[in-house]
Coordinates of C-alpha atoms in Angstrom, one line a residue:
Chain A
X1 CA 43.3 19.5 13.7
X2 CA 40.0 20.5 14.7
X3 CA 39.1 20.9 10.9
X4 CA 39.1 17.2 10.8
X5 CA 37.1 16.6 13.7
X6 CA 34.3 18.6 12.1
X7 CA 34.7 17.1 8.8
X8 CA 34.3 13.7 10.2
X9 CA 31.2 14.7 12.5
X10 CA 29.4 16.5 9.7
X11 CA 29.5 13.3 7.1
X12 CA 29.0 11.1 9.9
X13 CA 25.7 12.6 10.5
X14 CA 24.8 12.7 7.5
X15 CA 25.6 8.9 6.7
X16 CA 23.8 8.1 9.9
X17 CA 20.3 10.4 8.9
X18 CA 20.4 8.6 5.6
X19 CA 20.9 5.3 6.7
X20 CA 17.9 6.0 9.4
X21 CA 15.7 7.2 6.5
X22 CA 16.6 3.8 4.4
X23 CA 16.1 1.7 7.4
X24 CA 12.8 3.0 8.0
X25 CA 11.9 2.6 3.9
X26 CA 13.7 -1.0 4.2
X27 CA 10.9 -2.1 6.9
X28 CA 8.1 -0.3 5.4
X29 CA 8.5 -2.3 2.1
X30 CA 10.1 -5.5 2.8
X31 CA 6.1 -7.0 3.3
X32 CA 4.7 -5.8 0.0
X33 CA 7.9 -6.5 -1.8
X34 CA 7.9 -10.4 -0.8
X35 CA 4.2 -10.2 -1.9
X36 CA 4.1 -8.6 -5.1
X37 CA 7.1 -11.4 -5.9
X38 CA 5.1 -14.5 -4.7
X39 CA 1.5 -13.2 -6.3
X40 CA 3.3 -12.7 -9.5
X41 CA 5.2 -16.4 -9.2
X42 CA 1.8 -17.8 -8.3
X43 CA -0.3 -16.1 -11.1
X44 CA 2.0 -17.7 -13.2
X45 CA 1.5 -21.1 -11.6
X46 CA -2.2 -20.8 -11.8
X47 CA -1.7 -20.4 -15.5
X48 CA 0.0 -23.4 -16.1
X49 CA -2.4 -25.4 -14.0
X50 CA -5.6 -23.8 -14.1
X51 CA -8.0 -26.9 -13.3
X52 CA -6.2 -27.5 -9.8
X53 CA -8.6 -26.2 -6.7
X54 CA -6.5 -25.8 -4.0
X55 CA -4.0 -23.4 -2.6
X56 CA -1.6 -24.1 -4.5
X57 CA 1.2 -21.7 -2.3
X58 CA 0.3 -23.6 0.6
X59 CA 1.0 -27.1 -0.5
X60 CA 4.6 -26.6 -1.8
X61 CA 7.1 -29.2 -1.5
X62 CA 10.5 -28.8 -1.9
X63 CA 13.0 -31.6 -3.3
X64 CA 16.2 -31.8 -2.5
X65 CA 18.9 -34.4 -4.4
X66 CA 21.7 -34.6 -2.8
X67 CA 23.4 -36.3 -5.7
X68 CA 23.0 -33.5 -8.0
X69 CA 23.4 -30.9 -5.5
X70 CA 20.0 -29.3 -6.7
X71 CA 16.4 -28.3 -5.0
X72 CA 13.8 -27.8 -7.0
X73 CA 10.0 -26.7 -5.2
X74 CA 7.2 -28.0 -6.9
X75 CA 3.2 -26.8 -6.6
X76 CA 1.5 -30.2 -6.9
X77 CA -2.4 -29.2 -8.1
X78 CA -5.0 -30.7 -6.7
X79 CA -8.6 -31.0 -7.9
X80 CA -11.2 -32.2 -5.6
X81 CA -8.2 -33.8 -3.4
X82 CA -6.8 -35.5 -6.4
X83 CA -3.3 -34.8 -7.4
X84 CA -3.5 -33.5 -11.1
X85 CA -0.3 -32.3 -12.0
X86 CA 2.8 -30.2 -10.7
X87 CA 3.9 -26.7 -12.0
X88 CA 7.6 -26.1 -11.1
X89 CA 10.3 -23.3 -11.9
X90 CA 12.7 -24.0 -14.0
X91 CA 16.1 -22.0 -14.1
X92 CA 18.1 -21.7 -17.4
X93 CA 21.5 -20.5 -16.2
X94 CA 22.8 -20.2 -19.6
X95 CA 20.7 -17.5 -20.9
X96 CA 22.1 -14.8 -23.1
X97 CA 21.9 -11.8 -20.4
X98 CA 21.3 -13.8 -17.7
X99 CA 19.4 -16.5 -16.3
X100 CA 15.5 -17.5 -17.1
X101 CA 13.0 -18.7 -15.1
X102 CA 10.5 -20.7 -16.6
X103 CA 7.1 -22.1 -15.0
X104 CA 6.3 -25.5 -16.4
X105 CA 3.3 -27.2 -15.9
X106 CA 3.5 -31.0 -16.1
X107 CA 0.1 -34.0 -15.1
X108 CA 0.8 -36.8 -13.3
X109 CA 2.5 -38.6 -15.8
X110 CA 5.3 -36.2 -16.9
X111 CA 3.6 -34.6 -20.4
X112 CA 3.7 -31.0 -20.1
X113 CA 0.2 -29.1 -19.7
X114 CA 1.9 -25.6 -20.6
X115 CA 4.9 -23.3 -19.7
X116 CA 5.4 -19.5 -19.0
X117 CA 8.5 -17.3 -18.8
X118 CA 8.5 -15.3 -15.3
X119 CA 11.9 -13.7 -15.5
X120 CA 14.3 -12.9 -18.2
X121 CA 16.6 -10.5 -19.7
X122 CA 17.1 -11.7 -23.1
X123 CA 17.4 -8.9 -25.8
X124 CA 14.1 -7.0 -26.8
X125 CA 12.8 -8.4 -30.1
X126 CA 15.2 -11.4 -30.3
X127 CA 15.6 -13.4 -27.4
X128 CA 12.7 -11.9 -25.8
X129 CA 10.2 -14.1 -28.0
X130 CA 11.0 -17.1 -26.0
X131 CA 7.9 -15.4 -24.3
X132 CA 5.9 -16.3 -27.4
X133 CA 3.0 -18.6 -27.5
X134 CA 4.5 -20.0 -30.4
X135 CA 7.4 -20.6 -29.1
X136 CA 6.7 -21.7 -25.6
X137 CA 3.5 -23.7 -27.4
X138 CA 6.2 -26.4 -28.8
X139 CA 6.2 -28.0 -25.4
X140 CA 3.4 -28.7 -24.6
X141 CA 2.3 -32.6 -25.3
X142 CA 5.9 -33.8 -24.3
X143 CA 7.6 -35.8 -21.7
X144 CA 10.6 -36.4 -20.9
X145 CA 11.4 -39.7 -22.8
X146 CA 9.3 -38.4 -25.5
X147 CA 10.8 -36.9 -27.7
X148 CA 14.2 -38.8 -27.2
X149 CA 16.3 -35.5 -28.3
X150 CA 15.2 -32.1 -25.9
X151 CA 17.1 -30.1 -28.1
X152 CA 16.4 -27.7 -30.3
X153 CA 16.3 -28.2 -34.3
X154 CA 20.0 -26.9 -34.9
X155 CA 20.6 -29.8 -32.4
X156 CA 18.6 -32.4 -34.1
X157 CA 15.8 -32.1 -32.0
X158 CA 12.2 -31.3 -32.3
X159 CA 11.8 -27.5 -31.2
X160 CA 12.3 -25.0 -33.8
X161 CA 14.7 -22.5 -32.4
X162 CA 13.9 -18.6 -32.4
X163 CA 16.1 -17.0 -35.4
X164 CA 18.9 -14.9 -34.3
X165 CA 18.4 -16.2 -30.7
X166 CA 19.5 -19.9 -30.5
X167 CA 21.3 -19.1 -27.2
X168 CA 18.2 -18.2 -25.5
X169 CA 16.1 -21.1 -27.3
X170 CA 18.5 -23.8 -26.5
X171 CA 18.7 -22.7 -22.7
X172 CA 15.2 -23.0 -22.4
X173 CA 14.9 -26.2 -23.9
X174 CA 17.9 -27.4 -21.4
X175 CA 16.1 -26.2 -18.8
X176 CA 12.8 -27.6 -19.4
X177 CA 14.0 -30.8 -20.2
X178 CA 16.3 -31.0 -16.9
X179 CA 13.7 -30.1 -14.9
X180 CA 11.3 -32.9 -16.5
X181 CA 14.0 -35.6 -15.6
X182 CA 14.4 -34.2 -11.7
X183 CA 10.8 -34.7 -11.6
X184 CA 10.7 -38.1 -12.8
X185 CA 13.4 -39.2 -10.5
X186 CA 11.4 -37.4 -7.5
X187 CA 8.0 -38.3 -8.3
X188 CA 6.8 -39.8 -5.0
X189 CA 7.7 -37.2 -2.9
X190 CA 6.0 -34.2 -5.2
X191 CA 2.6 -36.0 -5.8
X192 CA 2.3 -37.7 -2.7
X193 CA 3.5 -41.2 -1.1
X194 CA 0.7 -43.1 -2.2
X195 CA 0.6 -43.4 -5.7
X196 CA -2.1 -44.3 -7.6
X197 CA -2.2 -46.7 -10.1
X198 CA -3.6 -44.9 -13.1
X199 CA -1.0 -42.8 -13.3
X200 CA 1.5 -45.5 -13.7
X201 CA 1.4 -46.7 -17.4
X202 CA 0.5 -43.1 -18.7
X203 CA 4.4 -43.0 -17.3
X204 CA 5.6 -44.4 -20.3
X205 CA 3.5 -41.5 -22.4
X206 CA 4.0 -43.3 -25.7
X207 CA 0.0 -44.1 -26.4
X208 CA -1.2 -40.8 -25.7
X209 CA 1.1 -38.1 -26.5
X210 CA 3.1 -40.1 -29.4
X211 CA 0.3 -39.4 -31.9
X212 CA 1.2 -35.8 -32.4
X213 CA 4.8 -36.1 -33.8
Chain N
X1 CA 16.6 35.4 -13.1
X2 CA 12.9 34.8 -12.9
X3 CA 11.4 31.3 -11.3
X4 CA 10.0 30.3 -14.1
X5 CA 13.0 30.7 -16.2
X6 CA 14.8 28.1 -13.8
X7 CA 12.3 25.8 -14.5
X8 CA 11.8 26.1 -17.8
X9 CA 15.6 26.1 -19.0
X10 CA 15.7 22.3 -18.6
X11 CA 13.2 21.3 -20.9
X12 CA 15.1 23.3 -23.7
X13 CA 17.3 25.8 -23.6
X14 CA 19.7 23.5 -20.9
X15 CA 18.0 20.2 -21.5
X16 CA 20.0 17.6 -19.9
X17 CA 20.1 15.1 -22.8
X18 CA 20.3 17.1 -25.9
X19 CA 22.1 20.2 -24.9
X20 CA 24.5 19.4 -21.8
X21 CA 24.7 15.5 -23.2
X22 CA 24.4 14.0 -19.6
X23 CA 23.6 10.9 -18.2
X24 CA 23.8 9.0 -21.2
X25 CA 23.6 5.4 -19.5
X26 CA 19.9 5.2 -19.3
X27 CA 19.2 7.2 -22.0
X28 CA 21.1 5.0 -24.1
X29 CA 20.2 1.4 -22.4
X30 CA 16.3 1.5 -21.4
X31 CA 14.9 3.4 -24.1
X32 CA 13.6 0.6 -26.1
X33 CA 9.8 0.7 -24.7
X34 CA 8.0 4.0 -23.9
X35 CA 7.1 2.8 -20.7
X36 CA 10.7 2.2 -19.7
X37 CA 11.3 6.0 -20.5
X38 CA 8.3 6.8 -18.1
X39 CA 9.6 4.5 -15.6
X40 CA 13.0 5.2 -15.9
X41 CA 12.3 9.3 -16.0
X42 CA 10.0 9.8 -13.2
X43 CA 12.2 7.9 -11.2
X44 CA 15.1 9.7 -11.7
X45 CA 13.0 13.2 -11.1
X46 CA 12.3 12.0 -7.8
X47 CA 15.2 11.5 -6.9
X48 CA 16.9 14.6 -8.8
X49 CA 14.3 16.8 -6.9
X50 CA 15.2 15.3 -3.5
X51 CA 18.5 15.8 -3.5
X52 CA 18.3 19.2 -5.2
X53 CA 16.0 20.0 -2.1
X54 CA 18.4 18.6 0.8
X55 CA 21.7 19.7 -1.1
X56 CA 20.8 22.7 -1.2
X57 CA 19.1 22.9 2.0
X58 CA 22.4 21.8 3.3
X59 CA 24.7 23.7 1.4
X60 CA 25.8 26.1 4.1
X61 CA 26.2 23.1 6.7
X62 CA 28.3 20.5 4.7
X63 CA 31.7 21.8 4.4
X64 CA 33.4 22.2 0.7
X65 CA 36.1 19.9 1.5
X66 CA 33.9 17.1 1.9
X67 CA 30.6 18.0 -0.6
X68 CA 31.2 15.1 -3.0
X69 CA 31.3 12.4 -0.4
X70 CA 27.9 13.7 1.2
X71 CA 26.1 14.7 -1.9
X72 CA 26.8 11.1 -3.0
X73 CA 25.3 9.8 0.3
X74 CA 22.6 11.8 0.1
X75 CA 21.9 11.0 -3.4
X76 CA 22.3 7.4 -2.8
X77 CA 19.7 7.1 -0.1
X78 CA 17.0 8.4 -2.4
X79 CA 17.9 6.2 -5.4
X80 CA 17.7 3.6 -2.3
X81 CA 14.5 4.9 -1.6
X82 CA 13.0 4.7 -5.5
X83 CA 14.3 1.1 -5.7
X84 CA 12.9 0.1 -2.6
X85 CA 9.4 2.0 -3.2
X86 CA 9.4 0.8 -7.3
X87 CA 10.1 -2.9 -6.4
X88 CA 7.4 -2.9 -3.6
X89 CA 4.6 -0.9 -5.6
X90 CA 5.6 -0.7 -9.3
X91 CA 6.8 -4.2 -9.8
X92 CA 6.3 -5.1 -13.3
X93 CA 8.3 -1.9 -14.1
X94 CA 10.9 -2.3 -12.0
X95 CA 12.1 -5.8 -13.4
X96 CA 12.2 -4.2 -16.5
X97 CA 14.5 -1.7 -15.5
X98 CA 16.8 -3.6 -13.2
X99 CA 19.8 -2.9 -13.1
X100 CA 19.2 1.0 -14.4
X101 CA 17.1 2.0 -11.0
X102 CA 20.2 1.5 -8.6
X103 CA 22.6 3.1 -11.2
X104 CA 20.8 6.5 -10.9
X105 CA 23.2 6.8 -8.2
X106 CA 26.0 7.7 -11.1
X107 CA 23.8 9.4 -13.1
X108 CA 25.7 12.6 -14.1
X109 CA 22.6 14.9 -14.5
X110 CA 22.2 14.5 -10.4
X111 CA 25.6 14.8 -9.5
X112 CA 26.1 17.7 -12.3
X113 CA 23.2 19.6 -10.7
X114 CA 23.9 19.3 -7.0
X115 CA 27.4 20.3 -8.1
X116 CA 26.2 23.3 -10.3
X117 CA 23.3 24.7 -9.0
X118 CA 21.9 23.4 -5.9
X119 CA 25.1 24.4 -3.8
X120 CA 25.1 28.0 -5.0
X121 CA 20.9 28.3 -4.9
X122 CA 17.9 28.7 -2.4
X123 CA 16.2 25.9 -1.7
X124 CA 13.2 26.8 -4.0
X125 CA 15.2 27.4 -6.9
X126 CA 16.8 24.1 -6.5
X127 CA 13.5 22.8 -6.6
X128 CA 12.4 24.3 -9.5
X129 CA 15.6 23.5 -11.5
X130 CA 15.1 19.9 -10.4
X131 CA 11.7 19.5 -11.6
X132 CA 12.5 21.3 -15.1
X133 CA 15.6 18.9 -15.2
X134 CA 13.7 16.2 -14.6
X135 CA 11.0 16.6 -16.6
X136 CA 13.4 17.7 -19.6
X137 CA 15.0 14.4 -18.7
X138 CA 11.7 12.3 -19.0
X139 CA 9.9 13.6 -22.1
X140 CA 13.9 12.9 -23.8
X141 CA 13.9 9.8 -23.1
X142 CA 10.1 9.2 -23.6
X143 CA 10.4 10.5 -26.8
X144 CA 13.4 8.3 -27.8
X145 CA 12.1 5.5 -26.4
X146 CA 9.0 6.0 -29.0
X147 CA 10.9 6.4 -31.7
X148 CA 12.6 3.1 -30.7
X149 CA 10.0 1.1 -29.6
X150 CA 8.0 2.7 -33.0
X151 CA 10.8 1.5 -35.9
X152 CA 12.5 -1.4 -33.6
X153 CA 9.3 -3.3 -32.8
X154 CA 6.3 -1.7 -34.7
X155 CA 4.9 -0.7 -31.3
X156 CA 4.1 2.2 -29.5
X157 CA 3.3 1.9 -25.7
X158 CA 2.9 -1.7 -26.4
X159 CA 0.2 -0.9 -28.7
X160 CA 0.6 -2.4 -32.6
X161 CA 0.8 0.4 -34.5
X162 CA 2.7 -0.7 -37.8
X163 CA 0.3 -3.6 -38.3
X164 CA 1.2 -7.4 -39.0
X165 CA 3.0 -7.0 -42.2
X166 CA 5.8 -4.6 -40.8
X167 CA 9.4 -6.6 -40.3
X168 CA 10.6 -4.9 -37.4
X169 CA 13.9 -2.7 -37.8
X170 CA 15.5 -4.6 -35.2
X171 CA 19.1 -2.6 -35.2
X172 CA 17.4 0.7 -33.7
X173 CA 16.4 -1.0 -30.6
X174 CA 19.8 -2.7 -30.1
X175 CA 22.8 -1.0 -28.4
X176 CA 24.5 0.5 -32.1
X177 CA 21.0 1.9 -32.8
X178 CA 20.5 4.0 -29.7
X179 CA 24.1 5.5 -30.7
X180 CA 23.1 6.3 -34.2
X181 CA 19.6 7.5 -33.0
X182 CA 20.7 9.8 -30.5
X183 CA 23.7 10.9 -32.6
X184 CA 20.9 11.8 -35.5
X185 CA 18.6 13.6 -32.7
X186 CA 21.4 15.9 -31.1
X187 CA 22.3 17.1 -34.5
X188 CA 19.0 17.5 -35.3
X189 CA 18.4 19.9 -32.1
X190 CA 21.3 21.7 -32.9
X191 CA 20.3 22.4 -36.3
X192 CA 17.0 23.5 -35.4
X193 CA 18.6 25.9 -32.4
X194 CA 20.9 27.5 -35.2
X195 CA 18.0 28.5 -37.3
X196 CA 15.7 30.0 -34.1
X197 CA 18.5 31.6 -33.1
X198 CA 19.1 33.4 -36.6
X199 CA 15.5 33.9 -36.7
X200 CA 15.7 35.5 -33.4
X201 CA 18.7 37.1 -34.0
X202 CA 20.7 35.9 -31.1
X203 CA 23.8 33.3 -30.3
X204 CA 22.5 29.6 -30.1
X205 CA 22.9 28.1 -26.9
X206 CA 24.2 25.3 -27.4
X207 CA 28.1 24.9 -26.3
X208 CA 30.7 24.3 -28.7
X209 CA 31.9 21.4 -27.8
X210 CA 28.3 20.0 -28.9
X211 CA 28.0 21.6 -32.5
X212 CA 29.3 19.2 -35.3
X213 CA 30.9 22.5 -37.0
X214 CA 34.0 22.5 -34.0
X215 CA 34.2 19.1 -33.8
X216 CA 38.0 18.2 -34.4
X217 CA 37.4 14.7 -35.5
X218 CA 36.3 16.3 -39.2
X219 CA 38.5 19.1 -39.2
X220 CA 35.4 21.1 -39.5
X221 CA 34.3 19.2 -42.2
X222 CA 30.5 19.4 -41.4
X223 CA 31.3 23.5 -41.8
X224 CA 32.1 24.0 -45.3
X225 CA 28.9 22.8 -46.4
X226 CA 26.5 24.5 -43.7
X227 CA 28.0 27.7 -43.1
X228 CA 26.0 27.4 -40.2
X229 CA 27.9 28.7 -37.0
X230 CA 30.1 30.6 -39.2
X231 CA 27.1 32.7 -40.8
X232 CA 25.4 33.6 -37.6
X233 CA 28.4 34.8 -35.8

């Protein structure tokens, strides 16, 4: 009977030294671990919008649709107090390992500026080159009614699929494109109340970004 | 046994991957970039040193009945640690490894040392064995890793090294190609410790589970055309 007693008070001091030591570590890094995610998420945002001027962390806004249960945040880019453009994360949920988050880059009327992976876990070599310029180059130049079909080429649509990883492809396709469409629905509140007019008919996106089919 | 010897035994004669065949996980699952095998290898050195240190520290206060439970707690709070430190400092390497940094917890090569050494040991032989452990543990991997990232992806530490015209080998950097890879490499090792040992004159050190020659599977196929066990003995 006393055996026990010991037992018990030797692994509870242990447990409670250890749990002091990673409550300590926990506190020490819990700053620099929020910031090395948020400089990394913001790099990538100043990629995809590299003319915009202002702080682009600072003037987030968040969407919320309550019809399609989703939130989306958005970092509307600014250049000399001028709303440019948005950049927003989209989330692929059907990824091959996982989901993928990718940054997309969009101007005022819809056509996307550029795009960048931040996190995914597809397979080295296969569905890892939806990293690839070439790949992620396919988007930029469309919006969301042009082209009709956001689907890749198995699918009838425009974007030529990686070979061997259509999974990974057509997830990031999906994603883009359902991100484009929550945009369009939420314009007004992502690049202000007051909408300017010239950004109106480049809405339609036929004139300028048709050209390139 | 001289200090040296301890450290020195886990970078050949008891390397952890090719001659105990432990903690195959991560040597199997990260090692298709070199920088992974860094990463992955440093990491788990930290953390095998540490809890080397305090096991064996502690080996005369935590009683045998309840050693597993308390060598898992203190091995857990240093993986803890490494994740914690890794995401805050080394970011970019830690999303690559993911998953792998919290599962050092279950890597056998910790558990297997605390278990067979560090209880029995001073404190500064625990050390050393951890850090020859460790390190026969990293330059392993790194080396496998290499060899992956080399024929799977025509890269070497990111760098192109096969040039533009090389179609990447893509199988070796899959799951079946760490498997055949490592299967090729052990062999290798074991054929290269049979013919030091006859040169030296002395038993290999392998075990004999490890040696293709007793393996059961082939009857001793692998024998009859090597002679190699067979003619040392």
């Amino acid at each position: 009977m006393k055996e026990i007693f010991r037992l018990c008070f030797v692994l509870t001091l242990i447990g409670a030294v250890c749990a002091a030591v990673m409550a300590f570590v926990d506190q020490e890094t819990k700053a620099p671990i929020e910031k090395s995610k948020t400089a990394e998420k913001m790099d990538a945002v100043k990629v995809v919008m590299p003319l915009a001027d202002n702080d682009l962390e600072k003037d987030q806004v968040t969407v919320k649709d309550e019809d399609a249960q989703m939130e989306m945040t958005f970092f509307p880019g600014k250049k000399d107090g001028a709303v440019i453009g948005a950049a927003f994360v989209a989330v692929a949920p059907g990824g091959y390992s996982g989901p993928i988050e990718i940054l997309v880059g969009v101007d005022t009327a819809g056509v996307v500026l550029g795009g960048g992976i931040v996190k995914h876990a597809e397979t080295p070599g296969l569905g890892s080159k939806i990293a690839t310029p070439t790949f992620r180059g396919q988007f930029v130049g469309k919006s969301v009614k042009d082209p009709a079909n956001w689907s890749v080429m198995k699918d009838g649509g425009p974007f030529k699929q990686i070979t061997g990883a259509t999974i990974s492809s057509r997830a990031v396709t999906t994603a883009i494109a359902t991100g484009l469409e929550f945009l369009e629905a939420h314009k007004a509140e992502v690049f202000g109340a007051p909408k300017p007019a010239a950004a109106k008919p480049g809405c339609e996106g036929k004139p300028a970004t048709g050209g390139k089919k | 046994m001289g200090a040296m010897k301890e450290f020195t035994k886990g970078l050949w004669a008891e390397n952890p991957i090719f001659r105990i065949v432990l903690g195959m996980c991560p040597t199997l699952a990260i090692t298709t970039e070199a920088f992974n095998g860094i990463g992955m290898g440093l990491a788990a050195t930290f953390v095998l040193v540490g809890s080397n240190v305090m096991i064996s520290a502690l080996r005369n206060f935590i009683p045998k009945k309840i050693r597993i439970p308390g060598y898992i707690v203190i091995i857990a709070t240093f993986v803890t640690v490494v994740d914690l430190v890794m995401n805050a400092y080394f970011h970019p390497i830690y999303q690559k490894l993911g998953i792998f940094i919290p599962l050092i917890v279950v890597n056998c090569i910790i558990m297997g040392r605390a278990e067979a050494y560090a209880q029995k040991n001073g404190v500064i032989y625990s050390l050393l064995d951890g850090l020859g452990m460790g390190l026969g543990f990293t330059i392993s991997i790194v080396v496998i890793s290499m060899i992956r990232e080399l024929i799977g992806n025509g890269t070497m530490f990111g760098a192109q090294i096969m040039g533009q015209a090389y179609v990447p080998f893509l199988l070796i950097i899959l799951a079946p190609g760490a498997f055949m890879l490592l299967g090729s490499m052990l062999g290798g090792m074991n054929r290269l410790e049979i013919y030091m040992a006859k040169k030296a004159g002395r038993t290999p050190t392998f075990r004999k589970e490890h040696d293709c020659a007793s393996c059961e599977v082939f009857g001793g196929w692998f024998d009859r055309g090597s002679k190699g066990i067979e003619a040392i003995k």
